[in-house]
Coordinates of C-alpha atoms in Angstrom, one line a residue:
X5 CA 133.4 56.6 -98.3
X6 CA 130.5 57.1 -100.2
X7 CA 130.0 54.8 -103.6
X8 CA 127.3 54.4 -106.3
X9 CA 125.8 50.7 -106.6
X10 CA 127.9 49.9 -109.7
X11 CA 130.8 50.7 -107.7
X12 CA 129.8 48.5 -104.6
X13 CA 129.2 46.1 -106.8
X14 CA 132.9 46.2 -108.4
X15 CA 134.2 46.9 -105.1
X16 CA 132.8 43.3 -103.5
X17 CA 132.1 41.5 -107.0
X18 CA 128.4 41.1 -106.9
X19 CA 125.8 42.8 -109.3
X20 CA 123.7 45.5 -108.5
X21 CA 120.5 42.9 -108.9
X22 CA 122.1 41.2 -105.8
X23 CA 123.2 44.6 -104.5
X24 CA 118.9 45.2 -104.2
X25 CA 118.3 41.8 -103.2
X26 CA 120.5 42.2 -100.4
X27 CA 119.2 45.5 -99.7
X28 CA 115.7 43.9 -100.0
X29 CA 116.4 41.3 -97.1
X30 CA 118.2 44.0 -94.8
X31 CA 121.5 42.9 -95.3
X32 CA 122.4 46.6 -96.5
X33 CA 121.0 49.8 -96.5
X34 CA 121.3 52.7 -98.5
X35 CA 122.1 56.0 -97.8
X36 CA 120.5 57.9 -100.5
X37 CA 119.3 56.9 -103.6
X38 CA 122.3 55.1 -105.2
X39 CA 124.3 56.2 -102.6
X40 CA 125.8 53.5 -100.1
X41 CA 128.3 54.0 -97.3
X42 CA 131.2 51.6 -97.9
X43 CA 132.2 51.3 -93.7
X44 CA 128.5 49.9 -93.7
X45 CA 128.1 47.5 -96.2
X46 CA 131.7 46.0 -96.2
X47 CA 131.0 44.6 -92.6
X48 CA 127.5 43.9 -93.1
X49 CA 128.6 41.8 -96.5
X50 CA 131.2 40.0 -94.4
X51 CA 129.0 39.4 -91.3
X52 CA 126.2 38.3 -94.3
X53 CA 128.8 35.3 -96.1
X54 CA 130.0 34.4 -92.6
X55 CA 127.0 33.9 -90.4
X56 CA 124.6 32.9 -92.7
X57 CA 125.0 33.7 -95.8
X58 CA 124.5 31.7 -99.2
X59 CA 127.7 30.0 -98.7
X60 CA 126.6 28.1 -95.6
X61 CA 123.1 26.7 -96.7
X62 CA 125.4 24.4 -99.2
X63 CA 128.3 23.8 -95.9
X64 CA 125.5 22.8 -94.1
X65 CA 123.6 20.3 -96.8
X66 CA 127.2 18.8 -97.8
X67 CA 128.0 18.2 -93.9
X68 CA 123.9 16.7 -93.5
X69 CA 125.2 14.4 -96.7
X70 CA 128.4 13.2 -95.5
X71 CA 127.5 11.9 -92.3
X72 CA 124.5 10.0 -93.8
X73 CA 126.7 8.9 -96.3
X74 CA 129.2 7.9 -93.5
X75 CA 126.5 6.1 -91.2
X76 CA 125.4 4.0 -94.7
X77 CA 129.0 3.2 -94.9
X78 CA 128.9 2.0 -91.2
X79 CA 125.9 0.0 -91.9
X80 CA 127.3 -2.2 -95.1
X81 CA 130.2 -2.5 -92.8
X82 CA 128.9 -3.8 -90.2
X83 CA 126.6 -5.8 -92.8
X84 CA 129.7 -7.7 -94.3
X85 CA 131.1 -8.0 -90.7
X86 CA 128.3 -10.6 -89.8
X87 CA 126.4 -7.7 -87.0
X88 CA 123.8 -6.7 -89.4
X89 CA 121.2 -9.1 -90.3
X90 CA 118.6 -7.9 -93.2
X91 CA 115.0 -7.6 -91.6
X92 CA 114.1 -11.0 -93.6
X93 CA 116.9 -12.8 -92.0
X94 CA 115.9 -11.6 -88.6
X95 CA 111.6 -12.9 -89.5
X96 CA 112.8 -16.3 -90.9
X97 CA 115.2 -16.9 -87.6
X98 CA 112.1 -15.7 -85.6
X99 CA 109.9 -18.3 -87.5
X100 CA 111.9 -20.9 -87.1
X101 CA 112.6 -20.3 -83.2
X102 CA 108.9 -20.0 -82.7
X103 CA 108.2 -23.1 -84.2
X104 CA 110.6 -25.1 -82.2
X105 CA 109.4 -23.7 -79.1
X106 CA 106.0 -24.4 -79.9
X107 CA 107.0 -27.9 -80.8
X108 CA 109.0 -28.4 -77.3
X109 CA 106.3 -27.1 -75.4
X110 CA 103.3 -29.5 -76.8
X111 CA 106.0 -32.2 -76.1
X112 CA 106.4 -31.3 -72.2
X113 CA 102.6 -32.4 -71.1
X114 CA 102.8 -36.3 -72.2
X115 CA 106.5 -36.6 -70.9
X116 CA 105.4 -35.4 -67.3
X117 CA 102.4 -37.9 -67.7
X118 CA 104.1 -41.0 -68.1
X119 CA 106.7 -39.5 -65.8
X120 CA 104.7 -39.1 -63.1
X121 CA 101.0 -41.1 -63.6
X122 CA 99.5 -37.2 -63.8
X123 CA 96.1 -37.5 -64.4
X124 CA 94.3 -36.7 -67.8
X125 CA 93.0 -34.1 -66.1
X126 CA 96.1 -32.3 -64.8
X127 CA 97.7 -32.8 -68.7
X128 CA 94.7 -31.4 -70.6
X129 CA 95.3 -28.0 -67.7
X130 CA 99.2 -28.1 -68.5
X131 CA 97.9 -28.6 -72.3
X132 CA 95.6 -25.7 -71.7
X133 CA 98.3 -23.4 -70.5
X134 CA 100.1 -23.8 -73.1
X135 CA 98.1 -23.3 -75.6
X136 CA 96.9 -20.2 -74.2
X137 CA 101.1 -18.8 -74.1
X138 CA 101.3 -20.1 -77.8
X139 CA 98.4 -17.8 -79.1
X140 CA 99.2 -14.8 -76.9
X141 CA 102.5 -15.3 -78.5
X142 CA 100.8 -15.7 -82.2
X143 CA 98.6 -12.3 -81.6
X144 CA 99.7 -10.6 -84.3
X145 CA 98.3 -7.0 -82.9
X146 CA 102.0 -7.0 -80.8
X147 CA 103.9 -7.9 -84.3
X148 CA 101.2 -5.1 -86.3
X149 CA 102.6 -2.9 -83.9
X150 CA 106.3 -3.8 -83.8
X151 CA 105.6 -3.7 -87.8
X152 CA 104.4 -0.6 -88.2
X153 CA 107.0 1.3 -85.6
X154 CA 109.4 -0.2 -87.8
X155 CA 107.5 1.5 -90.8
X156 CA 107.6 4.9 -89.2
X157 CA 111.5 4.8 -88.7
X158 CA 112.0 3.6 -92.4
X159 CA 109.5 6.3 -93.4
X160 CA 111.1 8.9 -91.3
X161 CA 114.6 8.1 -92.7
X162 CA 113.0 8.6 -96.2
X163 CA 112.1 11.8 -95.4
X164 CA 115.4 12.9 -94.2
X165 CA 117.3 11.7 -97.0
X166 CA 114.7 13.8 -99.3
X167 CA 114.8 16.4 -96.9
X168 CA 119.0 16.8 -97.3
X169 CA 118.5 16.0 -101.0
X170 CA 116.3 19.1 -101.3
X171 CA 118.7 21.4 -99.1
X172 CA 121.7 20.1 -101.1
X173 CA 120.0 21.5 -104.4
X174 CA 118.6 24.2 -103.1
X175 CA 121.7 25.2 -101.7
X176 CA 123.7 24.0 -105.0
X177 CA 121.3 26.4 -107.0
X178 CA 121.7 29.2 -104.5
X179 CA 125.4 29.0 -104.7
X180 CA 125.4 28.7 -108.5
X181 CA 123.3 31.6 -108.4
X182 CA 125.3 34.3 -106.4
X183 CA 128.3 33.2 -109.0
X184 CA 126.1 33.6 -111.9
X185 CA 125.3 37.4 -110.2
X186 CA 128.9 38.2 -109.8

């Protein structure tokens, strides 16, 4: 059955703007001028809100939402349960062990010299030794790196959030425009 484009456009409940838009990204095509062949275009209209169409950009930006949404929820969950620790936490806990295991080790070399009569010597090499673990432990090029590998992943997670912020519109306006057209 043939149909004019006012006609389609009653017959599916779009305008003929969005009629040509479609038309324009290959979705339809007309027979003649203002002609189009309703077998065609009803199953290239369904095919086009089905696989693809403007409905699905905004199923697609609320599913991206929702499971961030749910992994934040997992994360102040597991935060109040006690198996989250903030980042500060985690530094001040690593300060705090680092300074009590520099503390034991400068406190190993004059126990083993009265222990065993070691030789000045022997205690300034043990002394040495340590010292030398202690600043490869201070090098803060290791921590710069941890640091910063932690900054990409924060950055990167940024991103993504902004990225399924701007779908989510996007798709909100695309949506609110194909109603506006019908």
């Amino acid at each position: 059955m043939k149909v004019t484009t006012k006609e389609l456009g009653n017959i599916i409940n779009i305008t003929p703007r969005h009629i040509y838009n479609l038309e324009k990204s290959q979705v339809f095509s007309k027979e003649d001028k203002d002609v189009w062949v309703l077998e065609k275009v009803i199953p290239a209209y369904i095919k086009y809100k089905t696989e693809g169409g403007e409905g699905t950009n905004l199923a697609k930006s609320r599913e991206k939402k929702e499971k961030y949404e749910a992994e934040l929820k997992r994360l102040e969950y597991l935060k109040r349960m006690g198996q989250l620790i903030p980042i500060e936490g985690v530094a001040k806990e690593l300060e705090d062990i680092a300074i009590t295991v520099s503390n034991k080790l400068y406190s190993i070399p004059p126990k083993l010299k009265s222990r065993y009569q070691l030789d000045s010597k022997i205690e300034s090499i043990i002394i040495k030794e340590i010292e030398d673990v202690l600043k490869e432990l201070k090098d803060p090029s290791i921590y710069d790196k941890q640091a910063q590998e932690i900054a990409k992943k924060i950055e990167l997670e940024k991103t993504l959030q902004k990225e399924m912020s701007e779908d989510e519109s996007r798709a909100t306006s695309s949506n609110n425009q194909g109603q506006d057209d019908k």
